[in-house]
Coordinates of C-alpha atoms in Angstrom, one line a residue:
Chain T
X15 CA -4.5 17.7 -26.9
X16 CA -1.8 20.0 -25.3
X17 CA -3.1 22.2 -22.6
X18 CA -0.6 23.2 -20.3
X19 CA -3.0 24.9 -18.0
X20 CA -4.5 21.7 -17.2
X21 CA -2.6 19.9 -14.1
X22 CA -4.9 16.4 -15.2
X23 CA -7.0 15.6 -18.3
X24 CA -9.3 12.3 -18.4
X25 CA -10.7 12.1 -21.4
X26 CA -14.2 9.6 -22.0
X27 CA -12.4 7.1 -19.5
X28 CA -13.4 3.4 -19.3
X29 CA -13.2 0.6 -16.8
X30 CA -14.9 -2.4 -16.1
X31 CA -14.2 -5.4 -13.3
X32 CA -15.8 -8.8 -14.5
X33 CA -18.3 -7.0 -16.0
X34 CA -19.4 -4.7 -13.9
X35 CA -18.7 -1.3 -15.8
X36 CA -17.5 1.2 -12.8
X37 CA -16.1 3.6 -14.4
X38 CA -18.0 4.7 -17.5
X39 CA -16.8 7.1 -19.8
X40 CA -15.4 9.8 -17.3
X41 CA -14.3 13.2 -18.7
X42 CA -12.3 16.0 -16.1
X43 CA -10.1 18.6 -16.3
X44 CA -8.6 20.1 -13.0
X45 CA -7.0 23.6 -14.0
X46 CA -3.2 24.1 -12.1
X47 CA -3.5 25.9 -8.8
X48 CA -6.7 25.3 -8.0
X49 CA -8.9 23.1 -5.7
X50 CA -11.3 20.4 -7.3
X51 CA -13.8 18.1 -4.9
X52 CA -14.9 14.5 -6.7
X53 CA -18.5 13.6 -4.9
X54 CA -20.4 11.0 -5.0
X55 CA -22.1 8.5 -2.9
X56 CA -20.1 5.2 -2.1
X57 CA -19.9 2.9 -5.5
X58 CA -20.1 5.9 -7.7
X59 CA -16.2 5.1 -9.1
X60 CA -14.6 7.3 -6.7
X61 CA -12.0 5.0 -5.6
X62 CA -11.6 3.5 -9.0
X63 CA -11.2 7.3 -10.7
X64 CA -7.8 7.7 -8.5
X65 CA -6.4 4.1 -8.7
X66 CA -6.4 4.7 -12.4
X67 CA -5.3 8.6 -11.6
X68 CA -2.6 7.2 -9.9
X69 CA -1.8 4.5 -12.9
X70 CA -2.4 1.9 -10.6
X71 CA -4.6 -0.1 -12.4
X72 CA -5.3 0.4 -15.9
X73 CA -8.0 1.5 -18.4
X74 CA -10.3 0.0 -20.3
X75 CA -10.3 3.0 -22.6
X76 CA -9.6 6.3 -22.8
X77 CA -7.1 8.7 -22.1
X78 CA -5.4 10.5 -18.9
X79 CA -2.7 13.1 -18.4
X80 CA -1.1 14.0 -15.0
X81 CA 0.8 17.0 -14.7
X82 CA 1.9 16.8 -18.3
X83 CA 2.5 12.7 -17.7
X84 CA 0.1 10.3 -20.2
X85 CA -0.9 7.7 -17.3
X86 CA -0.2 4.7 -16.9
X87 CA 2.6 4.5 -19.4
X88 CA 4.7 7.4 -17.4
X89 CA 2.8 7.0 -14.1
X90 CA 5.8 6.8 -12.0
X91 CA 6.8 10.2 -13.4
X92 CA 3.2 11.5 -12.2
X93 CA 3.7 10.1 -9.3
X94 CA 7.4 11.6 -8.9
X95 CA 5.7 15.3 -8.6
X96 CA 2.2 14.2 -6.8
X97 CA 1.5 14.2 -3.2
X98 CA -1.0 11.6 -1.7
X99 CA -3.0 10.8 1.7
X100 CA -5.1 7.6 1.2
X101 CA -7.9 7.0 2.3
X102 CA -6.4 4.0 4.6
X103 CA -3.2 5.0 7.1
X104 CA -0.8 3.5 5.6
X105 CA 2.0 5.3 8.1
X106 CA 4.9 3.5 8.6
X107 CA 4.4 1.8 12.2
X108 CA 7.4 0.4 12.8
X109 CA 8.7 4.2 12.4
X110 CA 8.3 7.5 14.6
X111 CA 7.0 9.8 13.2
X112 CA 10.6 11.2 11.9
X113 CA 11.5 8.1 10.4
X114 CA 8.2 7.9 8.8
X115 CA 9.7 11.5 6.7
X116 CA 13.2 10.1 6.2
X117 CA 12.2 7.0 4.2
X118 CA 9.6 7.9 2.6
X119 CA 12.2 10.5 1.1
X120 CA 13.8 7.6 0.1
X121 CA 11.0 7.0 -2.1
X122 CA 11.2 9.5 -4.0
X123 CA 15.1 9.3 -4.8
X124 CA 15.7 12.0 -2.0
X125 CA 18.6 11.9 -0.2
X126 CA 16.9 12.0 3.6
X127 CA 19.9 13.4 5.1
X128 CA 19.9 16.5 3.4
X129 CA 16.4 16.9 4.3
X130 CA 16.1 17.6 7.9
X131 CA 15.6 21.2 7.5
X132 CA 12.3 20.4 5.3
X133 CA 11.6 17.9 8.2
X134 CA 11.7 20.4 10.6
X135 CA 9.3 23.1 8.8
X136 CA 6.8 20.7 7.5
X137 CA 6.4 18.7 11.0
X138 CA 6.0 22.6 12.4
X139 CA 3.1 23.1 9.5
X140 CA 1.3 19.6 10.9
X141 CA 1.9 21.1 14.2
X142 CA 4.3 18.0 15.0
X143 CA 7.5 19.6 16.1
X144 CA 7.1 18.3 19.5
X145 CA 6.2 14.7 18.6
X146 CA 9.2 14.6 16.0
X147 CA 10.5 10.7 17.8
X148 CA 7.1 9.8 19.7
X149 CA 6.1 6.4 18.2
X150 CA 2.5 6.4 16.1
X151 CA 0.9 4.3 18.9
X152 CA 0.7 7.4 20.5
X153 CA -0.3 9.7 18.1
X154 CA -4.4 10.8 17.5
X155 CA -6.3 10.2 14.3
X156 CA -6.1 13.6 13.9
X157 CA -2.0 13.8 14.7
X158 CA -1.9 10.5 12.1
X159 CA -3.9 12.6 9.0
X160 CA -1.7 15.5 9.3
X161 CA 1.1 13.2 9.6
X162 CA 0.1 11.6 6.2
X163 CA -0.6 15.2 5.3
X164 CA 3.2 16.5 5.5
X165 CA 4.6 12.6 4.3
X166 CA 3.0 13.2 1.5
X167 CA 4.6 16.5 0.8
X168 CA 7.9 15.8 1.6
X169 CA 9.6 15.5 -2.8
X170 CA 7.6 19.4 -2.4
X171 CA 4.6 17.7 -5.3
X172 CA 3.0 20.6 -6.9
X173 CA -0.1 18.3 -6.8
X174 CA -1.7 16.4 -4.0
X175 CA -4.5 13.6 -4.2
X176 CA -6.3 13.7 -0.7
X177 CA -8.8 10.8 -0.4
X178 CA -11.1 11.9 2.1
X179 CA -8.5 12.9 4.1
X180 CA -10.5 14.0 7.1
X181 CA -13.3 11.1 7.7
X182 CA -12.9 10.0 11.2
X183 CA -11.6 13.1 12.3
X184 CA -13.2 15.1 15.4
X185 CA -14.4 18.8 14.6
X186 CA -11.2 20.4 15.9
X187 CA -8.9 18.5 13.5
X188 CA -10.8 18.6 10.2
X189 CA -10.5 22.2 11.1
X190 CA -6.9 22.1 11.6
X191 CA -6.8 20.1 8.4
X192 CA -8.9 22.4 6.0
X193 CA -6.8 25.6 6.8
X194 CA -3.7 23.3 5.7
X195 CA -5.4 22.7 3.0
X196 CA -6.1 26.4 2.6
X197 CA -2.3 27.1 2.7
X198 CA -1.7 24.6 0.5
X199 CA -3.8 25.4 -2.4
X200 CA -2.3 29.5 -1.6
X201 CA 1.4 28.1 -2.2
X202 CA 0.3 27.2 -6.0
X203 CA -0.7 23.6 -5.1
X204 CA -3.6 22.0 -7.2
X205 CA -5.7 20.1 -5.0
X206 CA -8.1 17.2 -5.9
X207 CA -9.9 16.0 -3.0
X208 CA -12.7 13.3 -2.8
X209 CA -14.6 13.8 0.6
X210 CA -17.6 12.6 1.2
X211 CA -18.1 15.9 3.6
X212 CA -21.0 18.7 2.1
X213 CA -19.6 21.7 4.0
X214 CA -15.6 20.5 3.3
X215 CA -16.7 20.5 -0.4
X216 CA -18.5 24.0 -0.1
X217 CA -15.2 24.7 2.0
X218 CA -12.8 23.9 0.4
X219 CA -13.5 23.7 -3.6
X220 CA -13.5 26.5 -6.4
X221 CA -15.1 23.2 -8.4
X222 CA -17.5 19.8 -8.0
X223 CA -17.2 17.1 -10.4
X224 CA -20.5 15.2 -9.1
X225 CA -20.6 11.0 -10.1
X226 CA -23.2 8.6 -10.0
X227 CA -22.2 5.4 -12.1
X228 CA -19.0 6.1 -13.1
X229 CA -19.8 9.1 -14.8
X230 CA -19.9 12.8 -14.6
X231 CA -23.0 13.9 -13.3
X232 CA -22.7 17.6 -12.7
X233 CA -19.8 20.1 -12.3
X234 CA -19.2 23.6 -11.5
X235 CA -18.3 25.9 -7.8
X236 CA -20.5 24.7 -5.2
X237 CA -22.6 28.1 -5.9
X238 CA -23.6 27.4 -9.7
X239 CA -24.2 23.6 -8.2
X240 CA -26.8 25.4 -6.2
X241 CA -27.9 27.6 -8.3
X242 CA -28.5 25.0 -11.4
X243 CA -29.8 22.0 -9.4
X244 CA -31.8 22.9 -6.6
X245 CA -34.7 25.2 -6.1
X246 CA -33.4 28.2 -3.5
X247 CA -35.5 27.3 -0.6
X248 CA -36.3 24.5 1.1
X249 CA -39.1 23.2 4.2
X250 CA -37.7 20.4 6.0
X251 CA -40.7 19.1 8.1
X252 CA -41.7 15.0 8.9
X253 CA -43.7 13.0 6.6
X254 CA -46.9 13.0 8.4
X255 CA -46.7 16.9 8.9
X256 CA -45.9 17.1 5.2
X257 CA -49.2 15.1 4.7
X258 CA -51.8 17.3 7.0
X259 CA -50.2 20.2 4.9
X260 CA -51.7 18.3 1.3
X261 CA -48.4 18.0 -0.4
X262 CA -50.2 14.7 -1.8
X263 CA -51.4 17.2 -4.1
X264 CA -50.0 19.0 -7.4
X265 CA -48.9 21.9 -6.6
X266 CA -46.4 23.7 -10.1
X267 CA -45.1 25.6 -7.4
X268 CA -43.2 23.1 -5.2
X269 CA -41.0 20.2 -5.4
X270 CA -41.0 17.5 -3.1
X271 CA -38.9 15.1 -2.6
X272 CA -39.1 12.5 0.3
X273 CA -36.3 11.0 2.3
X274 CA -37.1 8.6 4.9
X275 CA -39.4 10.4 7.5
X276 CA -38.5 13.3 6.3
X277 CA -40.4 15.9 3.5
X278 CA -38.5 18.4 1.9
X279 CA -40.2 20.7 0.5
X280 CA -38.3 23.0 -2.5
X281 CA -39.5 26.1 -3.8
X282 CA -38.7 29.1 -6.1
X283 CA -39.6 32.0 -3.6
X284 CA -39.5 31.7 0.1
X285 CA -43.2 33.2 0.5
X286 CA -45.0 29.7 -1.3
X287 CA -42.7 28.1 1.6
X288 CA -44.0 30.6 4.5
X289 CA -47.5 31.0 3.0
X290 CA -47.3 26.9 3.4
X291 CA -46.1 26.6 7.1
X292 CA -48.4 29.8 7.8
X293 CA -51.6 27.2 7.2
X294 CA -49.8 25.0 10.5
X295 CA -47.8 26.9 12.7
X296 CA -47.1 24.0 15.2
X297 CA -45.6 22.1 12.9
X298 CA -41.9 21.2 14.0
X299 CA -40.1 22.9 10.3
X300 CA -37.0 24.2 9.2
X301 CA -37.4 26.6 6.2
X302 CA -33.5 27.2 5.1
X303 CA -31.5 28.4 2.0
X304 CA -30.9 25.0 -0.3
X305 CA -26.9 23.6 0.3
X306 CA -25.0 21.5 -1.7
X307 CA -26.6 18.0 0.2
X308 CA -29.6 19.0 -1.4
X309 CA -27.9 19.0 -4.9
X310 CA -26.3 15.5 -3.4
X311 CA -30.0 14.4 -4.0
X312 CA -32.0 15.6 -6.2
X313 CA -28.2 14.4 -8.5
X314 CA -28.0 11.3 -7.2
X315 CA -31.2 10.5 -5.6
X316 CA -31.4 9.0 -1.7
X317 CA -31.2 5.6 -1.9
X318 CA -28.5 3.8 0.3
X319 CA -25.8 3.3 -1.4
X320 CA -23.9 0.2 1.3
Chain L
X17 CA 5.4 -22.8 -14.0
X18 CA 3.6 -21.4 -17.1
X19 CA 2.0 -18.6 -16.3
X20 CA -1.0 -17.1 -18.7
X21 CA -0.1 -13.9 -19.8
X22 CA -1.5 -10.7 -17.9
X23 CA -3.1 -8.2 -20.6
X24 CA -0.8 -5.5 -18.8
X25 CA 3.4 -5.1 -19.5
X26 CA 4.7 -5.6 -15.9
X27 CA 7.8 -3.3 -16.1
X28 CA 11.4 -3.8 -15.2
X29 CA 12.1 -3.7 -11.2
X30 CA 14.8 -0.8 -11.4
X31 CA 17.2 -1.1 -9.1
X32 CA 17.7 1.9 -7.2
X33 CA 14.1 1.8 -6.5
X34 CA 14.4 -1.0 -5.3
X35 CA 16.8 -0.5 -2.6
X36 CA 14.9 1.9 -1.5
X37 CA 12.7 -0.3 0.1
X38 CA 16.1 -3.2 0.6
X39 CA 17.1 0.3 3.3
X40 CA 13.5 0.5 5.0
X41 CA 13.6 -2.6 5.7
X42 CA 16.9 -2.8 7.1
X43 CA 16.2 0.0 9.3
X44 CA 13.5 -2.0 10.9
X45 CA 16.0 -5.2 11.4
X46 CA 18.4 -3.1 12.9
X47 CA 16.2 -1.2 15.5
X48 CA 15.5 -4.2 16.4
X49 CA 18.8 -6.1 16.4
X50 CA 19.1 -6.9 19.7
X51 CA 16.0 -9.8 20.3
X52 CA 16.6 -10.5 16.3
X53 CA 20.0 -11.9 17.0
X54 CA 19.2 -13.8 19.5
X55 CA 16.3 -15.2 17.5
X56 CA 19.6 -15.9 14.8
X57 CA 22.2 -17.2 16.6
X58 CA 19.6 -19.0 19.9
X59 CA 17.9 -21.8 17.9
X60 CA 20.1 -22.9 15.5
X61 CA 22.8 -22.8 18.2
X62 CA 20.3 -25.3 20.5
X63 CA 20.0 -27.4 17.4
X64 CA 23.9 -27.9 16.8
X65 CA 24.6 -28.0 20.7
X66 CA 22.2 -31.0 21.0
X67 CA 22.1 -32.8 18.2
X68 CA 25.7 -32.2 17.8
X69 CA 27.1 -33.6 20.8
X70 CA 24.3 -35.6 21.2
X71 CA 23.7 -37.9 18.1
X72 CA 27.4 -37.6 17.2
X73 CA 28.1 -39.2 20.7
X74 CA 26.2 -42.0 18.8
X75 CA 27.7 -41.8 15.4
X76 CA 30.7 -40.5 15.3
X77 CA 31.2 -39.7 11.9
X78 CA 29.0 -39.1 8.6
X79 CA 29.8 -39.0 5.1
X80 CA 33.5 -38.7 6.2
X81 CA 32.6 -35.8 8.7
X82 CA 32.1 -35.6 12.4
X83 CA 28.5 -35.6 12.8
X84 CA 28.5 -32.4 14.2
X85 CA 30.6 -30.6 10.9
X86 CA 28.2 -32.7 9.2
X87 CA 25.4 -30.8 11.1
X88 CA 26.7 -27.5 10.8
X89 CA 27.7 -27.1 7.4
X90 CA 23.6 -28.4 6.9
X91 CA 22.1 -25.3 9.3
X92 CA 24.5 -23.3 8.2
X93 CA 22.4 -24.2 4.8
X94 CA 18.9 -25.1 5.9
X95 CA 18.7 -21.6 8.0
X96 CA 19.6 -20.0 5.3
X97 CA 16.6 -21.1 3.9
X98 CA 14.0 -20.7 7.0
X99 CA 14.9 -16.8 7.1
X100 CA 14.7 -15.9 3.9
X101 CA 11.3 -18.3 3.2
X102 CA 9.9 -16.7 7.0
X103 CA 10.8 -13.1 5.4
X104 CA 8.9 -13.6 2.3
X105 CA 5.8 -15.3 3.8
X106 CA 5.2 -13.8 7.2
X107 CA 7.1 -10.3 7.1
X108 CA 6.0 -9.8 3.1
X109 CA 2.2 -10.3 3.6
X110 CA 2.0 -8.0 6.4
X111 CA 4.6 -4.9 4.9
X112 CA 2.3 -6.0 2.5
X113 CA -1.8 -6.5 3.7
X114 CA -1.9 -5.4 7.5
X115 CA 0.2 -2.4 7.6
X116 CA 0.0 -1.6 4.4
X117 CA 3.4 -0.4 4.0
X118 CA 3.2 -1.3 0.3
X119 CA 0.1 0.5 -0.3
X120 CA 2.1 3.8 1.1
X121 CA 5.4 3.5 -1.0
X122 CA 3.0 2.9 -4.0
X123 CA 1.9 6.0 -3.6
X124 CA 5.3 7.2 -4.4
X125 CA 7.5 6.7 -8.1
X126 CA 8.2 3.0 -7.0
X127 CA 5.8 0.8 -8.2
X128 CA 5.0 -2.9 -7.3
X129 CA 8.0 -4.8 -9.4
X130 CA 10.7 -2.5 -7.8
X131 CA 8.7 -3.6 -4.2
X132 CA 8.8 -6.9 -5.2
X133 CA 12.3 -7.0 -5.7
X134 CA 13.6 -4.8 -2.5
X135 CA 11.5 -7.6 -0.1
X136 CA 13.1 -10.4 -2.6
X137 CA 16.3 -8.6 -1.8
X138 CA 16.4 -8.2 1.1
X139 CA 14.9 -12.0 1.7
X140 CA 18.2 -13.2 0.2
X141 CA 20.2 -10.8 2.5
X142 CA 18.2 -12.0 6.3
X143 CA 19.2 -16.2 4.4
X144 CA 22.5 -14.8 4.9
X145 CA 22.5 -13.1 8.3
X146 CA 21.2 -16.0 10.0
X147 CA 23.5 -18.4 8.1
X148 CA 26.5 -16.0 8.9
X149 CA 25.3 -15.9 12.5
X150 CA 26.3 -20.0 12.2
X151 CA 29.3 -19.6 10.1
X152 CA 30.6 -17.3 13.4
X153 CA 29.8 -20.1 16.4
X154 CA 30.9 -22.9 13.6
X155 CA 33.9 -20.8 13.6
X156 CA 34.3 -19.9 16.9
X157 CA 33.8 -24.2 17.9
X158 CA 37.0 -24.6 15.1
X159 CA 34.8 -26.9 13.7
X160 CA 34.6 -25.0 9.7
X161 CA 37.8 -23.8 7.7
X162 CA 37.6 -19.7 7.9
X163 CA 38.9 -18.7 4.5
X164 CA 35.5 -21.6 2.9
X165 CA 33.6 -19.6 5.5
X166 CA 34.2 -16.9 3.1
X167 CA 33.7 -18.4 -0.5
X168 CA 30.2 -20.0 1.4
X169 CA 28.5 -16.3 1.3
X170 CA 28.0 -15.5 -1.6
X171 CA 26.3 -19.0 -2.2
X172 CA 24.8 -18.4 1.0
X173 CA 22.9 -15.2 -0.6
X174 CA 22.4 -16.7 -3.7
X175 CA 20.8 -19.7 -1.6
X176 CA 18.5 -17.1 0.1
X177 CA 17.4 -15.2 -3.1
X178 CA 16.1 -18.8 -4.4
X179 CA 14.2 -19.9 -1.3
X180 CA 12.7 -15.5 -1.1
X181 CA 11.8 -16.1 -4.7
X182 CA 9.9 -19.6 -4.1
X183 CA 8.4 -17.7 -1.1
X184 CA 7.2 -14.7 -3.2
X185 CA 4.8 -16.8 -5.1
X186 CA 3.2 -18.8 -2.3
X187 CA 3.1 -14.9 -0.5
X188 CA 1.9 -13.4 -3.8
X189 CA -1.1 -16.3 -3.8
X190 CA -1.8 -16.0 0.2
X191 CA -5.1 -14.1 2.0
X192 CA -4.1 -14.8 5.2
X193 CA -1.3 -16.4 7.4
X194 CA -2.8 -19.8 7.5
X195 CA -1.6 -19.7 3.6
X196 CA 1.8 -20.3 5.2
X197 CA 1.5 -23.1 7.6
X198 CA 0.7 -25.4 4.6
X199 CA 4.5 -23.6 2.4
X200 CA 6.5 -25.1 5.3
X201 CA 4.1 -28.3 6.5
X202 CA 4.4 -29.2 2.7
X203 CA 7.1 -27.8 0.8
X204 CA 10.3 -26.7 3.3
X205 CA 9.8 -29.3 5.9
X206 CA 10.1 -32.1 3.3
X207 CA 13.3 -30.1 1.4
X208 CA 15.2 -30.1 4.9
X209 CA 14.6 -33.7 5.8
X210 CA 15.3 -34.9 1.3
X211 CA 18.9 -32.3 0.8
X212 CA 21.5 -34.1 2.8
X213 CA 21.4 -31.3 5.3
X214 CA 20.8 -34.1 8.3
X215 CA 22.2 -37.0 6.9
X216 CA 24.1 -38.5 3.7
X217 CA 21.7 -38.5 0.5
X218 CA 23.5 -41.5 0.4
X219 CA 21.6 -43.0 2.7
X220 CA 18.0 -42.5 1.2
X221 CA 16.3 -45.0 -1.6
X222 CA 17.5 -44.3 -5.0
X223 CA 14.0 -42.4 -6.6
X224 CA 14.0 -39.8 -3.5
X225 CA 18.3 -39.1 -4.5
X226 CA 17.4 -38.7 -7.6
X227 CA 14.7 -36.7 -7.0
X228 CA 16.1 -34.9 -4.7
X229 CA 18.6 -33.9 -7.4
X230 CA 16.0 -31.3 -8.4
X231 CA 15.7 -29.3 -5.6
X232 CA 17.7 -26.2 -4.9
X233 CA 18.0 -27.0 -1.1
X234 CA 20.3 -30.2 -2.1
X235 CA 22.1 -27.8 -4.6
X236 CA 22.9 -25.9 -1.4
X237 CA 24.5 -28.1 0.6
X238 CA 26.5 -29.7 -2.2
X239 CA 28.2 -26.6 -2.9
X240 CA 28.3 -25.0 0.5
X241 CA 29.3 -28.5 2.6
X242 CA 32.9 -28.8 0.8
X243 CA 33.7 -25.4 1.0
X244 CA 33.4 -24.7 4.9
X245 CA 35.3 -27.7 5.0
X246 CA 38.1 -26.5 2.8
X247 CA 37.1 -28.5 -0.4
X248 CA 36.1 -27.8 -3.4
X249 CA 31.8 -28.5 -4.4
X250 CA 32.4 -31.5 -6.6
X251 CA 29.8 -29.9 -9.2
X252 CA 29.7 -26.1 -8.8
X253 CA 28.7 -25.3 -12.1
X254 CA 25.3 -27.7 -11.9
X255 CA 25.3 -26.6 -8.4
X256 CA 25.2 -22.7 -9.5
X257 CA 23.3 -23.3 -12.6
X258 CA 19.6 -25.0 -11.0
X259 CA 19.7 -22.8 -7.8
X260 CA 20.4 -19.6 -10.7
X261 CA 17.6 -20.9 -12.7
X262 CA 15.0 -21.6 -9.6
X263 CA 15.9 -18.0 -8.8
X264 CA 15.2 -16.3 -12.3
X265 CA 11.8 -18.5 -12.3
X266 CA 10.6 -18.2 -9.2
X267 CA 11.6 -14.3 -9.4
X268 CA 10.0 -13.3 -12.9
X269 CA 7.0 -15.8 -12.2
X270 CA 6.3 -13.8 -8.4
X271 CA 7.0 -10.0 -9.7
X272 CA 3.7 -10.7 -12.2
X273 CA 2.2 -12.3 -9.5
X274 CA 1.9 -9.4 -7.5
X275 CA 1.9 -7.1 -10.3
X276 CA -1.7 -8.7 -11.4
X277 CA -3.2 -9.0 -7.6
X278 CA -2.3 -4.8 -7.5
X279 CA -3.8 -4.0 -10.7
X280 CA -7.0 -5.4 -10.4

């Protein structure tokens, strides 16, 4: 398959661990210069998929092509052109901020002594220019993530794998990183992002791929997914208020979803929900347009996955 | 050692890539040079002086040598073994698991075989550095011949690699640090006691003496002790062959085991 416009091409990928199928016929295409988000509940196969894409584990079946290189056979060449920001913090605690960049460049076969200027640019990009010599223990969580990001950029990769890059950060630190991701995307790099934050997916990604049970269950732009998989409006109200409104009865224009102590009532027309609400005006309810979170629940259910 | 054939091909390591890992570890060692060297010199020096002079006053000559010379030449070998083993067990494990340094490196073009070879070369180097520290002390005390010491260096580096490779096999199985205590107690301490470091093999019972010939440290001592006092080793080719075979087999075994550990 010759597809020059694709940065990533995955066909019918399968991986089984001790009889348990983790990736089950996954196919995926990421166009160059786009930002694609991989969504899915815990255990949906996101992490295994990323490990397969990096050539860290072998598929039982299927084809993977990353930047034109067959993986796992040519995984090393593919990784030479990829930047990876992992889920866990694996910065080198034996080194300070700049030394982390310095030694990482060597793994790409670069001479770090010739890269001083690039390191300065990267440190400025990450807002770490004043922390050059700081030991890692003095960095905040957000700074560490930014350092992990620029460490993945020392070799000027054309594509980035970002595995839950903002998990555990405060809103400011997250916003700061989003700006950096957008800039990298504007520079023409391809981004593959996994995240649990729908807001992050909605803001950053051109396309989203929803995984569940190792398969793609939906894909498209955030707007498309909302349009295709859920009704445009939703009323959120406490479960007991729902019973008072007689939601148990069959009403063809409404779809209800029970999630713990909350009922979500979906409708094509806002008026349907307004008329429902008017029958019981003091109910503490929230009427809003549907979003990706609703899509996520609609596609992957709402049982706890851990 | 028979390894079941893995369902994948562990690619051969690239020396240039492995060298990047060696340089990383060297750079960290260099940052902690002073405390590290103090430990390198300190403990063996104390042993050498205490036993050499204390015990030496009682036994005088052992194996045709003043006891302190016998001991210094033995400790040069055992310190290469200990330092390389310690590095390839505790330090390698720390970089591999809690510190996740390997995970970071594995995102780059380096594969697990490259990282393992880098660790092996570094742990071998660490063995050489420690042995060198003993040799410098022994030279300063006038116990060994300078020219012989020079000849002993490549042998001590090979010994470092050999014990590093053996220790890496253990590390590839390790799920925590406790495991390494067994390795020291069950492998390294017996080796230390039956390989002619502290007393000549001739004083051991015949079966133990024969068994000791299969052990790598015996061959290190058999090479290094004569070299250090300016004599030719009695059977250098056999000794070198045994050490090389141990290094290659254990090295290849470690490579396959680590790849299996990481590929799943």
